[in-house]
mmCIF file of C-alpha atoms in Angstrom:
data_model
loop_
_atom_site.group_PDB
_atom_site.id
_atom_site.type_symbol
_atom_site.label_atom_id
_atom_site.label_comp_id
_atom_site.label_asym_id
_atom_site.label_seq_id
_atom_site.Cartn_x
_atom_site.Cartn_y
_atom_site.Cartn_z
ATOM 1 C CA MET J 28 -43.820 -21.269 -23.633
ATOM 2 C CA ASN J 29 -41.086 -20.934 -20.970
ATOM 3 C CA GLU J 30 -43.218 -18.382 -19.119
ATOM 4 C CA ARG J 31 -46.129 -20.846 -18.955
ATOM 5 C CA ILE J 32 -43.825 -23.537 -17.578
ATOM 6 C CA LYS J 33 -42.506 -21.201 -14.882
ATOM 7 C CA ASN J 34 -46.012 -20.050 -13.901
ATOM 8 C CA ASP J 35 -47.396 -23.600 -13.717
ATOM 9 C CA HIS J 36 -44.519 -24.725 -11.537
ATOM 10 C CA MET J 37 -44.742 -21.704 -9.230
ATOM 11 C CA ALA J 38 -48.497 -22.175 -8.806
ATOM 12 C CA GLY J 39 -47.901 -25.484 -7.060
ATOM 13 C CA ASP J 40 -48.559 -27.686 -10.063
ATOM 14 C CA GLU J 41 -46.680 -30.946 -9.577
ATOM 15 C CA SER J 42 -46.343 -31.665 -13.290
ATOM 16 C CA PRO J 43 -42.799 -32.197 -14.544
ATOM 17 C CA ILE J 44 -40.850 -29.236 -15.856
ATOM 18 C CA GLN J 45 -39.756 -29.420 -19.463
ATOM 19 C CA ALA J 46 -36.043 -29.176 -20.034
ATOM 20 C CA VAL J 47 -34.466 -27.381 -22.960
ATOM 21 C CA LEU J 48 -31.262 -28.916 -24.292
ATOM 22 C CA ALA J 49 -28.262 -26.670 -24.721
ATOM 23 C CA SER J 50 -26.770 -26.308 -28.151
ATOM 24 C CA GLN J 51 -23.386 -27.716 -29.053
ATOM 25 C CA PRO J 52 -20.525 -25.231 -28.679
ATOM 26 C CA ASP J 53 -19.523 -23.771 -31.992
ATOM 27 C CA ALA J 54 -16.033 -23.064 -33.331
ATOM 28 C CA SER J 55 -15.933 -19.522 -31.929
ATOM 29 C CA ASP J 56 -16.380 -20.887 -28.379
ATOM 30 C CA ALA J 57 -13.419 -23.197 -28.920
ATOM 31 C CA ALA J 58 -11.349 -20.301 -30.288
ATOM 32 C CA ASN J 59 -12.266 -18.146 -27.271
ATOM 33 C CA ALA J 60 -11.258 -20.961 -24.925
ATOM 34 C CA THR J 61 -7.894 -21.246 -26.720
ATOM 35 C CA VAL J 62 -7.290 -17.492 -26.420
ATOM 36 C CA ALA J 63 -8.208 -17.570 -22.723
ATOM 37 C CA ARG J 64 -5.856 -20.515 -22.149
ATOM 38 C CA ASP J 65 -3.002 -18.742 -23.982
ATOM 39 C CA SER J 66 -3.456 -15.535 -21.986
ATOM 40 C CA THR J 67 -3.555 -17.533 -18.741
ATOM 41 C CA SER J 68 -0.358 -19.350 -19.679
ATOM 42 C CA ARG J 69 1.306 -16.008 -20.448
ATOM 43 C CA LEU J 70 0.292 -14.716 -17.019
ATOM 44 C CA GLN J 71 1.894 -17.795 -15.470
ATOM 45 C CA SER J 72 5.171 -17.164 -17.300
ATOM 46 C CA ARG J 73 8.053 -16.308 -14.970
ATOM 47 C CA ALA J 74 9.440 -13.696 -17.374
ATOM 48 C CA THR J 75 6.065 -11.957 -17.728
ATOM 49 C CA VAL J 76 5.601 -11.774 -13.969
ATOM 50 C CA LEU J 77 9.097 -10.375 -13.373
ATOM 51 C CA LEU J 78 8.752 -7.826 -16.195
ATOM 52 C CA THR J 79 5.404 -6.753 -14.782
ATOM 53 C CA LEU J 80 6.917 -6.361 -11.329
ATOM 54 C CA PHE J 81 9.942 -4.337 -12.368
ATOM 55 C CA ILE J 82 8.602 -2.310 -15.298
ATOM 56 C CA ALA J 83 4.907 -1.735 -14.738
ATOM 57 C CA THR J 84 3.572 -2.232 -11.228
ATOM 58 C CA GLY J 85 6.401 -2.344 -8.718
ATOM 59 C CA ALA J 86 5.260 -3.385 -5.263
ATOM 60 C CA LEU J 87 1.595 -3.402 -6.377
ATOM 61 C CA GLY J 88 2.337 -6.495 -8.481
ATOM 62 C CA ILE J 89 3.493 -8.669 -5.581
ATOM 63 C CA PRO J 90 0.126 -10.508 -5.379
ATOM 64 C CA LEU J 91 0.644 -11.563 -9.015
ATOM 65 C CA LEU J 92 3.948 -13.109 -7.954
ATOM 66 C CA TRP J 93 2.375 -14.967 -5.043
ATOM 67 C CA VAL J 94 -0.436 -16.544 -7.083
ATOM 68 C CA ASN J 95 1.986 -17.756 -9.763
ATOM 69 C CA LYS J 96 2.614 -21.476 -9.328
ATOM 70 C CA LYS J 97 5.940 -21.471 -11.198
ATOM 71 C CA PHE J 98 7.817 -19.742 -8.353
ATOM 72 C CA THR J 99 8.876 -21.635 -5.247
ATOM 73 C CA GLN J 100 8.203 -20.222 -1.786
ATOM 74 C CA GLY J 101 11.840 -19.106 -1.439
ATOM 75 C CA GLU J 102 11.814 -17.421 -4.855
ATOM 76 C CA ARG J 103 8.605 -15.576 -3.971
ATOM 77 C CA VAL J 104 10.168 -14.222 -0.781
ATOM 78 C CA PHE J 105 13.385 -13.262 -2.630
ATOM 79 C CA TRP J 106 11.596 -11.492 -5.497
ATOM 80 C CA SER J 107 9.194 -9.774 -3.090
ATOM 81 C CA ILE J 108 12.122 -8.300 -1.167
ATOM 82 C CA MET J 109 13.881 -7.294 -4.411
ATOM 83 C CA VAL J 110 10.744 -5.602 -5.739
ATOM 84 C CA LEU J 111 10.223 -3.740 -2.458
ATOM 85 C CA ILE J 112 13.832 -2.495 -2.509
ATOM 86 C CA TYR J 113 13.526 -1.537 -6.190
ATOM 87 C CA SER J 114 10.191 0.259 -5.635
ATOM 88 C CA THR J 115 11.585 2.143 -2.648
ATOM 89 C CA ALA J 116 14.634 3.231 -4.676
ATOM 90 C CA VAL J 117 12.467 4.405 -7.604
ATOM 91 C CA LEU J 118 10.181 6.385 -5.287
ATOM 92 C CA ALA J 119 13.168 7.898 -3.440
ATOM 93 C CA LEU J 120 14.798 8.903 -6.731
ATOM 94 C CA GLY J 121 11.530 10.434 -7.929
ATOM 95 C CA GLY J 122 11.183 12.341 -4.651
ATOM 96 C CA ALA J 123 14.777 13.587 -4.868
ATOM 97 C CA ILE J 124 14.168 14.848 -8.418
ATOM 98 C CA VAL J 125 10.996 16.670 -7.333
ATOM 99 C CA ILE J 126 12.825 18.337 -4.411
ATOM 100 C CA TRP J 127 15.745 19.309 -6.670
ATOM 101 C CA MET J 128 13.354 20.796 -9.237
ATOM 102 C CA TRP J 129 11.427 22.645 -6.505
ATOM 103 C CA ASN J 130 14.652 24.174 -5.142
ATOM 104 C CA LYS J 131 15.805 25.193 -8.642
ATOM 105 C CA THR J 132 12.420 26.753 -9.396
ATOM 106 C CA MET J 133 12.311 28.656 -6.103
ATOM 107 C CA SER J 134 15.859 29.976 -6.572
ATOM 108 C CA ALA J 135 15.019 31.102 -10.123
ATOM 109 C CA ILE J 136 11.893 32.927 -8.940
ATOM 110 C CA GLY J 137 13.726 34.628 -6.132
ATOM 111 C CA PRO J 138 12.952 35.233 -2.480
#
């Protein structure tokens, strides 16, 4: 029936288009909305953002900090600088370990 309605309307017929009413949302839609709201509120948590910055993403998580409404402008600048310093230190330490291991391996293999 919907196909006939579309074809009649597209053919230039000026008859009114029939509307189909949407069904009422069921309980699962309400549960999904609650879960989505809870996950959004967790993403807006200050502790979650800081843990994500320092444990998981480093400098790549700075956009998450800047879209979070619970931090003031000054706090965002402060935490951005802290995360950049922390990320630089972690990368430098990792690089130093790789160089140390390379030198140890080369000295064990010989000239």
